[in-house]
mmCIF file with all atom_site columns, C-alpha atoms in Angstrom:
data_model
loop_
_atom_site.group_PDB
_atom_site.id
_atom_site.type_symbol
_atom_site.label_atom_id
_atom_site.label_alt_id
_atom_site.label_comp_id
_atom_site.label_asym_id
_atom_site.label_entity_id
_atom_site.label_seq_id
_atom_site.pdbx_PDB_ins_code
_atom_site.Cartn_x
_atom_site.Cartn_y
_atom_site.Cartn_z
_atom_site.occupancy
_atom_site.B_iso_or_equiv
_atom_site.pdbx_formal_charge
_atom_site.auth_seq_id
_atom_site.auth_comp_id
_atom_site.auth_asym_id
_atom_site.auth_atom_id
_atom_site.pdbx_PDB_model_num
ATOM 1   C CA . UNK A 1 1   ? 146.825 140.242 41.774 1.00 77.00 ? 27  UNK A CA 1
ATOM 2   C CA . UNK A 1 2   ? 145.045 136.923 40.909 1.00 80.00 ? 28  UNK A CA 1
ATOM 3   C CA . UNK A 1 3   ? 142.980 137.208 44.023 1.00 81.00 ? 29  UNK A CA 1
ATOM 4   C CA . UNK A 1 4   ? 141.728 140.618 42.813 1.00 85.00 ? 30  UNK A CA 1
ATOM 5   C CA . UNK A 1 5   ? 140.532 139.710 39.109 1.00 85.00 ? 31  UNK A CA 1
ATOM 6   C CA . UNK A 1 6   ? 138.751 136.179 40.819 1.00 82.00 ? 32  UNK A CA 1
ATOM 7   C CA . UNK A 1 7   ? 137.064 138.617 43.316 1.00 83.00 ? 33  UNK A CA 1
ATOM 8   C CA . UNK A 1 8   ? 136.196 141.036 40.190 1.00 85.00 ? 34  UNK A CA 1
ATOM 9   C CA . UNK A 1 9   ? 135.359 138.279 38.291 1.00 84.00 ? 35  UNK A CA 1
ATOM 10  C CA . UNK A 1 10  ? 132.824 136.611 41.503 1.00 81.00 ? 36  UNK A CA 1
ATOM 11  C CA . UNK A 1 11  ? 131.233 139.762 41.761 1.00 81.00 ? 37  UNK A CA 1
ATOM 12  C CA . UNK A 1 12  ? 130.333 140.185 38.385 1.00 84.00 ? 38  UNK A CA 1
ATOM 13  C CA . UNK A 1 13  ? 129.134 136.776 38.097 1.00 84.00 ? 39  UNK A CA 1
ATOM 14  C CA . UNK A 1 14  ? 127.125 136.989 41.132 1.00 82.00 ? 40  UNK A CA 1
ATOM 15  C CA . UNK A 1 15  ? 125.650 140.599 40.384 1.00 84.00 ? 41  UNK A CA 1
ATOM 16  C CA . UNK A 1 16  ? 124.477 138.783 36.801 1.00 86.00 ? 42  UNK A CA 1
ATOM 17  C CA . UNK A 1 17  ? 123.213 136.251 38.847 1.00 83.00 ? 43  UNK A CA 1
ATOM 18  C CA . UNK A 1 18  ? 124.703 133.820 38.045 1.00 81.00 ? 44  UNK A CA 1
ATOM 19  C CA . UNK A 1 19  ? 126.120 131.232 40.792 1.00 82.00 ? 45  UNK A CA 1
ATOM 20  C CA . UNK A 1 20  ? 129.760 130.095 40.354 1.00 83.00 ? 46  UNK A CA 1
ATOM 21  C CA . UNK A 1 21  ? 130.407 126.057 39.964 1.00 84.00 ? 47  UNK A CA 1
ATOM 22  C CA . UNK A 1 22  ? 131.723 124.491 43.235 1.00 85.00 ? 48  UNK A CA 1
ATOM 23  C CA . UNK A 1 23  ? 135.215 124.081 41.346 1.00 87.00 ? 49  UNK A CA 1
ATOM 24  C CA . UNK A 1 24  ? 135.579 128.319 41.178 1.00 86.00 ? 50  UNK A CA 1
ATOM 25  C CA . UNK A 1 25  ? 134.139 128.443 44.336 1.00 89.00 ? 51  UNK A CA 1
ATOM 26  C CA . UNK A 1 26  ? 136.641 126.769 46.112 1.00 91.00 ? 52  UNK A CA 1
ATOM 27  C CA . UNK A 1 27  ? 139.430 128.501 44.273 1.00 90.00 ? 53  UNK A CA 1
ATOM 28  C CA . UNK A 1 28  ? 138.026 132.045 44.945 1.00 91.00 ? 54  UNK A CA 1
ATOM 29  C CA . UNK A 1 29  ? 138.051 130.995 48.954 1.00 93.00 ? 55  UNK A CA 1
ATOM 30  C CA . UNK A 1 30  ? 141.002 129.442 48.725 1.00 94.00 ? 56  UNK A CA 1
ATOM 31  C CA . UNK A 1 31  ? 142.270 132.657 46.820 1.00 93.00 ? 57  UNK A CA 1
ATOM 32  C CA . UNK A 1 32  ? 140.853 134.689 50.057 1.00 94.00 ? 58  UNK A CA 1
ATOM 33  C CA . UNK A 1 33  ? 142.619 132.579 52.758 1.00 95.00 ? 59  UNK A CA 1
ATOM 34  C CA . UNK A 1 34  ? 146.027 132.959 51.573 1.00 93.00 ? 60  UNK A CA 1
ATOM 35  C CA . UNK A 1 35  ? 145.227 136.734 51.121 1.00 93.00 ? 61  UNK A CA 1
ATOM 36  C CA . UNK A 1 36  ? 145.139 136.434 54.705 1.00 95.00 ? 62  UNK A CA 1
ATOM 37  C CA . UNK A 1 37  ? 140.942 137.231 54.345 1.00 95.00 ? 63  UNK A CA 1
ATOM 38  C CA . UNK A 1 38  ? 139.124 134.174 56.308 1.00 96.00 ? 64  UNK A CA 1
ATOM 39  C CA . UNK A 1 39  ? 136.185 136.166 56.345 1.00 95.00 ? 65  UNK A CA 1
ATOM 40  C CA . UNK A 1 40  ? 135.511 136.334 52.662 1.00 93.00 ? 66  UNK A CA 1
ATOM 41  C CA . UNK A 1 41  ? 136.740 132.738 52.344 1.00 94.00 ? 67  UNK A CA 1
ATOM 42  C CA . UNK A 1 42  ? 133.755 131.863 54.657 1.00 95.00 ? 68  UNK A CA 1
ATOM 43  C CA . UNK A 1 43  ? 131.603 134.213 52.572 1.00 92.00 ? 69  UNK A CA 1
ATOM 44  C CA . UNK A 1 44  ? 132.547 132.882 49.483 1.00 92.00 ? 70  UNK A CA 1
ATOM 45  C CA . UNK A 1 45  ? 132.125 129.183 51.017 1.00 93.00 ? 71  UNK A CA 1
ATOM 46  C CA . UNK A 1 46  ? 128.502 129.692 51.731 1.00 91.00 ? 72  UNK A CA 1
ATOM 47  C CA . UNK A 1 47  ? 126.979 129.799 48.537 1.00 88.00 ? 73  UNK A CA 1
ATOM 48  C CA . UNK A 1 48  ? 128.284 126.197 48.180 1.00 87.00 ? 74  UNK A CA 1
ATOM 49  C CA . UNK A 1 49  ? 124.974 123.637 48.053 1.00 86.00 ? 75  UNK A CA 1
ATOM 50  C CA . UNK A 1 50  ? 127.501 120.816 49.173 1.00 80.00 ? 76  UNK A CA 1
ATOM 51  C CA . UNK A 1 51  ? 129.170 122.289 52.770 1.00 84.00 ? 77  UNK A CA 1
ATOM 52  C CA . UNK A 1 52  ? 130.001 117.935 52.803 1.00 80.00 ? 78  UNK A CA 1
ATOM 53  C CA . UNK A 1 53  ? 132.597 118.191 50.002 1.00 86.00 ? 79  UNK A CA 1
ATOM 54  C CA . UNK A 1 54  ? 136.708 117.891 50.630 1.00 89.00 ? 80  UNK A CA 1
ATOM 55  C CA . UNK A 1 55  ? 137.474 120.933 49.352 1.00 91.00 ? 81  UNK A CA 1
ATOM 56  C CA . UNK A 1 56  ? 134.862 122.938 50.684 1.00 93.00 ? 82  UNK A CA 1
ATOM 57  C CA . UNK A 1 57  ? 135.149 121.293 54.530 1.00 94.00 ? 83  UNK A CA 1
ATOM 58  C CA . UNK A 1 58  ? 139.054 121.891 54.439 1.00 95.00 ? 84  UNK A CA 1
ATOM 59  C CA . UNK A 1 59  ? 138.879 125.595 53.779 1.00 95.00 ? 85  UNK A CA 1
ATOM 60  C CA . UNK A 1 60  ? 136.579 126.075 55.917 1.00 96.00 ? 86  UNK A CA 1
ATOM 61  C CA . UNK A 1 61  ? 137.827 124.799 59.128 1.00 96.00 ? 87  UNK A CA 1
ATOM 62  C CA . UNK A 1 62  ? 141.341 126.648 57.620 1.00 96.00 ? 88  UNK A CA 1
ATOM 63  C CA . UNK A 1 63  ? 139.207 129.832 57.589 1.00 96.00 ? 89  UNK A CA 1
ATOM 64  C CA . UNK A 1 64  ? 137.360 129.203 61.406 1.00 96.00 ? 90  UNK A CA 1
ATOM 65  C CA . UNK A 1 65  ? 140.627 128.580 62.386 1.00 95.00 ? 91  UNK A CA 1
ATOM 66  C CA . UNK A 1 66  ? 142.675 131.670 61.469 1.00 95.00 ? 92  UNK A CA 1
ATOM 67  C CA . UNK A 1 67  ? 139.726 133.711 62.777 1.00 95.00 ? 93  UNK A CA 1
ATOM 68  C CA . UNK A 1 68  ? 140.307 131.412 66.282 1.00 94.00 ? 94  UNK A CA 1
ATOM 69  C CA . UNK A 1 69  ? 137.311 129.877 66.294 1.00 95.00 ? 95  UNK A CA 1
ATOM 70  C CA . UNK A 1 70  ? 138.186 126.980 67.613 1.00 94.00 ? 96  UNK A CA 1
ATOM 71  C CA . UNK A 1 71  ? 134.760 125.291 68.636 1.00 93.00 ? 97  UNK A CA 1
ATOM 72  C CA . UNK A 1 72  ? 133.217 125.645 65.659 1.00 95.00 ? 98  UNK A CA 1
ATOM 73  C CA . UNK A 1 73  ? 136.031 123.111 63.849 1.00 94.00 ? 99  UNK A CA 1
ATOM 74  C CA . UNK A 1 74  ? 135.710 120.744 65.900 1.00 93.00 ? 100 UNK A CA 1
ATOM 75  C CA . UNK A 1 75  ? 132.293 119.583 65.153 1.00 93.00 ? 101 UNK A CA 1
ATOM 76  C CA . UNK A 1 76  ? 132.940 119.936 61.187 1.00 93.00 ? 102 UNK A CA 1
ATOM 77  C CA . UNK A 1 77  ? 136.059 117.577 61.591 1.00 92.00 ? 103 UNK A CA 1
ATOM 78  C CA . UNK A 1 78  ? 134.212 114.993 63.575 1.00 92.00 ? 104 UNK A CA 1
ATOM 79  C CA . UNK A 1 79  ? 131.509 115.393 61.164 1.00 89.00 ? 105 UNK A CA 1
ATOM 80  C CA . UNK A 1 80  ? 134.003 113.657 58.693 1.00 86.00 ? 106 UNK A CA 1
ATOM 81  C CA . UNK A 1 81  ? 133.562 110.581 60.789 1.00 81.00 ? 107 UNK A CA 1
ATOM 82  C CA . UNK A 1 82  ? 129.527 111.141 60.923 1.00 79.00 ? 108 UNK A CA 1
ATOM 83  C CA . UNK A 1 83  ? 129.100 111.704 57.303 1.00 70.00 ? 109 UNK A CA 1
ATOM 84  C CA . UNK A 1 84  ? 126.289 109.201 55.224 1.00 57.00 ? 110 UNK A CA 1
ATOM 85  C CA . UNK A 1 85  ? 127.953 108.537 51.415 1.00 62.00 ? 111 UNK A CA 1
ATOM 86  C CA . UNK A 1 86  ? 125.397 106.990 48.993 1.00 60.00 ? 112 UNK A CA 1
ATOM 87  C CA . UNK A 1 87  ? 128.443 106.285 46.596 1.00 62.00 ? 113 UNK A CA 1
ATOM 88  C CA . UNK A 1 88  ? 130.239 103.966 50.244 1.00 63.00 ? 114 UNK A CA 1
ATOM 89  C CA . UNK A 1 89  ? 133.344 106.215 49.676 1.00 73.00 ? 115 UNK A CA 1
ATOM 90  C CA . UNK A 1 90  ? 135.329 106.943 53.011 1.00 80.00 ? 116 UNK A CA 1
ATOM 91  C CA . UNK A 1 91  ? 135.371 110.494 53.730 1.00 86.00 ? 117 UNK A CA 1
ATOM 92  C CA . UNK A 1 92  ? 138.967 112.085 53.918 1.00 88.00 ? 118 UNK A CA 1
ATOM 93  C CA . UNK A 1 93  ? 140.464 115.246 55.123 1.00 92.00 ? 119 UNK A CA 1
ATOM 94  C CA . UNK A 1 94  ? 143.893 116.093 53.378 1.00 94.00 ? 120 UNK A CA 1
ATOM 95  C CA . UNK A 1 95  ? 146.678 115.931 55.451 1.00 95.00 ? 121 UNK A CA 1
ATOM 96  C CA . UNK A 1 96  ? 148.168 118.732 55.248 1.00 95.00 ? 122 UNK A CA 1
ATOM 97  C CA . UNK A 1 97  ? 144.882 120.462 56.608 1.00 94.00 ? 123 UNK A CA 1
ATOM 98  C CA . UNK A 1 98  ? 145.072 118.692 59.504 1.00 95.00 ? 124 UNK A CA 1
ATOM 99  C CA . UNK A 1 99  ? 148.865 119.878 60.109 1.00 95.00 ? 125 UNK A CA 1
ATOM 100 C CA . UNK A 1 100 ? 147.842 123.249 59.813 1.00 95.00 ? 126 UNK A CA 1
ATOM 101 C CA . UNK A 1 101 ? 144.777 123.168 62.454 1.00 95.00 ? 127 UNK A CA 1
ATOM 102 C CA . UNK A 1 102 ? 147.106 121.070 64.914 1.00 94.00 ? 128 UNK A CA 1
ATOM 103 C CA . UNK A 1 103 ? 149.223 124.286 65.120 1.00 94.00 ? 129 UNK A CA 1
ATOM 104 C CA . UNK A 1 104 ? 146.433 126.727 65.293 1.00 93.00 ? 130 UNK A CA 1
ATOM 105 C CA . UNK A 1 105 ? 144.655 124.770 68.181 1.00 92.00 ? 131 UNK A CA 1
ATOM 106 C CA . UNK A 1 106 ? 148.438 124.008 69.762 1.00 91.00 ? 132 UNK A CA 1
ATOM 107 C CA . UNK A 1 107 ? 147.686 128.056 70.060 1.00 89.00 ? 133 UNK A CA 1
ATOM 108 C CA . UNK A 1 108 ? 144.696 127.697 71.688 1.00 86.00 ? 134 UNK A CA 1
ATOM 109 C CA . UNK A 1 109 ? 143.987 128.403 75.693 1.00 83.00 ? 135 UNK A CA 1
ATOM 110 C CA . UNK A 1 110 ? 141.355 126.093 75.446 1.00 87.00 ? 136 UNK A CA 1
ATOM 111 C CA . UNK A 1 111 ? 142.678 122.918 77.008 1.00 88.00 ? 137 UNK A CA 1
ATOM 112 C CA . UNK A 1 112 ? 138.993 120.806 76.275 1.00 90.00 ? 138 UNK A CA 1
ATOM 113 C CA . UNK A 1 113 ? 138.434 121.597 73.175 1.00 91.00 ? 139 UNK A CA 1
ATOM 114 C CA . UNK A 1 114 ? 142.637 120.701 72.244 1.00 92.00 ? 140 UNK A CA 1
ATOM 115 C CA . UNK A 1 115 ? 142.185 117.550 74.049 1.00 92.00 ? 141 UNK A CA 1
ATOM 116 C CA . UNK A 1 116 ? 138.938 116.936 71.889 1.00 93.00 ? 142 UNK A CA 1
ATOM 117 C CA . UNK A 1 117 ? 139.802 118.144 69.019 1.00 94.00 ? 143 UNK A CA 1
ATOM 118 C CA . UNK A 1 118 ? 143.034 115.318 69.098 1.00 94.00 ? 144 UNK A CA 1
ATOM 119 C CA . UNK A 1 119 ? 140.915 112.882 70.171 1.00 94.00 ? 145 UNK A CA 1
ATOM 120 C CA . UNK A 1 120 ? 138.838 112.948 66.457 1.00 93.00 ? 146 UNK A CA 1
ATOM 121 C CA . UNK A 1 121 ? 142.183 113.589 65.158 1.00 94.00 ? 147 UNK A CA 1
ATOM 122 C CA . UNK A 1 122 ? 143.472 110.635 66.286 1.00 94.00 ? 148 UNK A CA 1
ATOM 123 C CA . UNK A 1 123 ? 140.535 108.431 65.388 1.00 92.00 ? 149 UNK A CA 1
ATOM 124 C CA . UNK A 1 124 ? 140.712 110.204 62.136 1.00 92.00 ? 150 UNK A CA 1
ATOM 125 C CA . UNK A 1 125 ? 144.038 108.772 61.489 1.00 92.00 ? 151 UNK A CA 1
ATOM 126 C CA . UNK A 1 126 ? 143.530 105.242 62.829 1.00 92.00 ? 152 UNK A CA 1
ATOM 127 C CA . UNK A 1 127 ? 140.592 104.896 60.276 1.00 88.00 ? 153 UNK A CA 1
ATOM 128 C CA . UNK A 1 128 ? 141.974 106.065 57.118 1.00 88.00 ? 154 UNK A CA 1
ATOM 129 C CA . UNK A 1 129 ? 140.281 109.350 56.999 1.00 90.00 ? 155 UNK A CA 1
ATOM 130 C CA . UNK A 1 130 ? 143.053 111.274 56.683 1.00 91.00 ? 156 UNK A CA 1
ATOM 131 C CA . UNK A 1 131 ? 144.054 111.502 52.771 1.00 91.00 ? 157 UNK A CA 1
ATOM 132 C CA . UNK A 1 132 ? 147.976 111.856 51.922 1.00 91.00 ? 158 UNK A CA 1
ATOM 133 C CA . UNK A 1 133 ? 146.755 114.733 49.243 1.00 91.00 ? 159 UNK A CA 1
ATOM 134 C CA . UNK A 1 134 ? 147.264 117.904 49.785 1.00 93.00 ? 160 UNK A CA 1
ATOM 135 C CA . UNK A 1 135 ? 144.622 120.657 49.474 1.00 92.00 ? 161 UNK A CA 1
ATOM 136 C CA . UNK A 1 136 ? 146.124 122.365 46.717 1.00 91.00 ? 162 UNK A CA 1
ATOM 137 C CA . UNK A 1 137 ? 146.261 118.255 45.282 1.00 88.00 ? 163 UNK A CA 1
ATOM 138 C CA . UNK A 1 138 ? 142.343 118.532 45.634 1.00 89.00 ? 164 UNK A CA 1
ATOM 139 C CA . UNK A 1 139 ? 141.535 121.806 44.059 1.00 87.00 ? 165 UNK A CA 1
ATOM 140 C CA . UNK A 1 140 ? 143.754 121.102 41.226 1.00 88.00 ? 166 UNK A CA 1
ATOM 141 C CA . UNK A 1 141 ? 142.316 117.705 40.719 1.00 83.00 ? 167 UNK A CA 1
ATOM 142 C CA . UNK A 1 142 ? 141.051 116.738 36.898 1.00 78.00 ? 168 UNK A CA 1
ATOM 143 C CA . UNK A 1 143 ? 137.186 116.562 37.045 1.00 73.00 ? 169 UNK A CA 1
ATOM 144 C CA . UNK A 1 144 ? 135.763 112.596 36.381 1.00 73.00 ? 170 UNK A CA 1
ATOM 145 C CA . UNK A 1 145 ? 132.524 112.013 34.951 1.00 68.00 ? 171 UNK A CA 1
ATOM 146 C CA . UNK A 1 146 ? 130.662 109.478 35.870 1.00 62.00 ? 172 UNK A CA 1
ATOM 147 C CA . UNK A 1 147 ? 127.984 107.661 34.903 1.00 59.00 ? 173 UNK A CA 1
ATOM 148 C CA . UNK A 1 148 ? 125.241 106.525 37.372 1.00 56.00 ? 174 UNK A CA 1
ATOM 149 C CA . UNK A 1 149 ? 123.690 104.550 35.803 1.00 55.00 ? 175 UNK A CA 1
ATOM 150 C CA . UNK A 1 150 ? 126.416 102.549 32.926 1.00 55.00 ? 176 UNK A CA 1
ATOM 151 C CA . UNK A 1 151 ? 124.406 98.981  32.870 1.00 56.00 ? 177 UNK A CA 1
ATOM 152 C CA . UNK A 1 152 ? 121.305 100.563 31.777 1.00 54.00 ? 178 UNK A CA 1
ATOM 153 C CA . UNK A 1 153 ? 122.210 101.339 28.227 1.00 51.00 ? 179 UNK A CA 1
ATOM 154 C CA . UNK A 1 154 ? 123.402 97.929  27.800 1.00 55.00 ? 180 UNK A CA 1
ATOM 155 C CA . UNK A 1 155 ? 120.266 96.232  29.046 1.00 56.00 ? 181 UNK A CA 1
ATOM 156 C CA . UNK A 1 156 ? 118.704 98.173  26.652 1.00 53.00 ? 182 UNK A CA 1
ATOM 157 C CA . UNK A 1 157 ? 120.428 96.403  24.075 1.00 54.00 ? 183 UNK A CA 1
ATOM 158 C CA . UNK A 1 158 ? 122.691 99.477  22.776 1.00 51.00 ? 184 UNK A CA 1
ATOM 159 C CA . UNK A 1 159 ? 126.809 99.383  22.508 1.00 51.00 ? 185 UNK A CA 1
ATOM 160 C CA . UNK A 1 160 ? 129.642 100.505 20.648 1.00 47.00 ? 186 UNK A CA 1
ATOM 161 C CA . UNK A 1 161 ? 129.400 98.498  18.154 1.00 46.00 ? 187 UNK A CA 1
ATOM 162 C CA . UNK A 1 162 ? 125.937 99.793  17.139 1.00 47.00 ? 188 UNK A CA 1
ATOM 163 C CA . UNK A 1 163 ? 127.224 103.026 16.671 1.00 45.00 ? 189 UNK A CA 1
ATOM 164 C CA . UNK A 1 164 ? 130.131 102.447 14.487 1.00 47.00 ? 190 UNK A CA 1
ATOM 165 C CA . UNK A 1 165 ? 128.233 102.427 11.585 1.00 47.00 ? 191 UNK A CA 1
ATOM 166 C CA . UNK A 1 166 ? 126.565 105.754 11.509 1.00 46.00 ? 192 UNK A CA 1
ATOM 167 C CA . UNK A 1 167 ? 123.516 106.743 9.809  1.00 45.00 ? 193 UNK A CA 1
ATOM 168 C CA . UNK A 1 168 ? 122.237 105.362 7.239  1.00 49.00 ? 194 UNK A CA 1
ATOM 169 C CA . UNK A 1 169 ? 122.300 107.420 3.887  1.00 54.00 ? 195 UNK A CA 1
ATOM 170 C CA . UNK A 1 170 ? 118.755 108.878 2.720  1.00 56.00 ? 196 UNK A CA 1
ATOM 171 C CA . UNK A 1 171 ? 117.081 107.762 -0.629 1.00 60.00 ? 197 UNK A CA 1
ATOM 172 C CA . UNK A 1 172 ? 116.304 110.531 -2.735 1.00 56.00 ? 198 UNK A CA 1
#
């Protein structure tokens, strides 16, 4: 039922064009995949600017990998490992995710691509990139602001205490 008014609600959106936020995005695919509907989880996924995001990497290899393919998770999961961050964070995958595609390629005939595919795993693991959230732990997480650039306002002279007072009444 949910899954139903997002999709109503996506269309609409879209046909006003109008681009969901990331956030509704990845609910609306994640919506999709546990409707058993990869294919519109992908859909939905691609209208994302960021493919590099947490949220938006983990459904997708969910999504390949219900639809069994296998080689094209691979290279998104070792791109975890490849990833440039201007902000130095360490990029994760939750762990959960990563339980979920070791059964679906346990599945798979493809003895390579298993023994590659634990291979990243593995060094995955070893360097921290595996996150103890889980994926519903990411979607549901509060949105921070932050600001890039805090110092400047303060080399400019400006803080709190500056704006305590208020304006200044007018003279008549």
């Amino acid at each position: 039922e949910s899954f139903e008014y997002a999709k109503k609600v996506w269309h609409g959106a879209v046909e006003a064009g109008h681009m969901p936020l990331r956030r509704a995005t990845t609910f609306m695919a994640y919506l999709a995949l546990n409707q058993n509907m990869p294919h519109i989880s992908l859909e939905v996924l691609a209208t994302v600017k960021g493919q590099n995001y947490v949220s938006v990497r983990a459904i997708k290899c969910l999504a390949l990998a219900k639809m069994k393919r296998f080689d094209d998770v691979v290279p998104i999961v070792r791109g975890i490992l490849e990833q440039a961050n201007p902000m130095n964070t360490k990029q994760t995958i939750p762990k959960d995710v990563i339980e979920i595609l070791q059964k679906e390629f346990a599945e798979n005939n493809d003895k390579d691509l298993k023994v590659d595919f634990d291979k990243v795993v593995g060094f995955l693991s070893n360097h921290g990139h595996i996150a103890d959230q889980t994926l519903e732990d990411v979607l549901c997480t509060e949105i921070q602001i932050q600001l890039q650039d805090q110092g400047f306002f303060q080399q400019q002279g400006f803080n709190q205490q500056q704006n305590q007072g208020g304006y200044r009444p007018r003279n008549p």
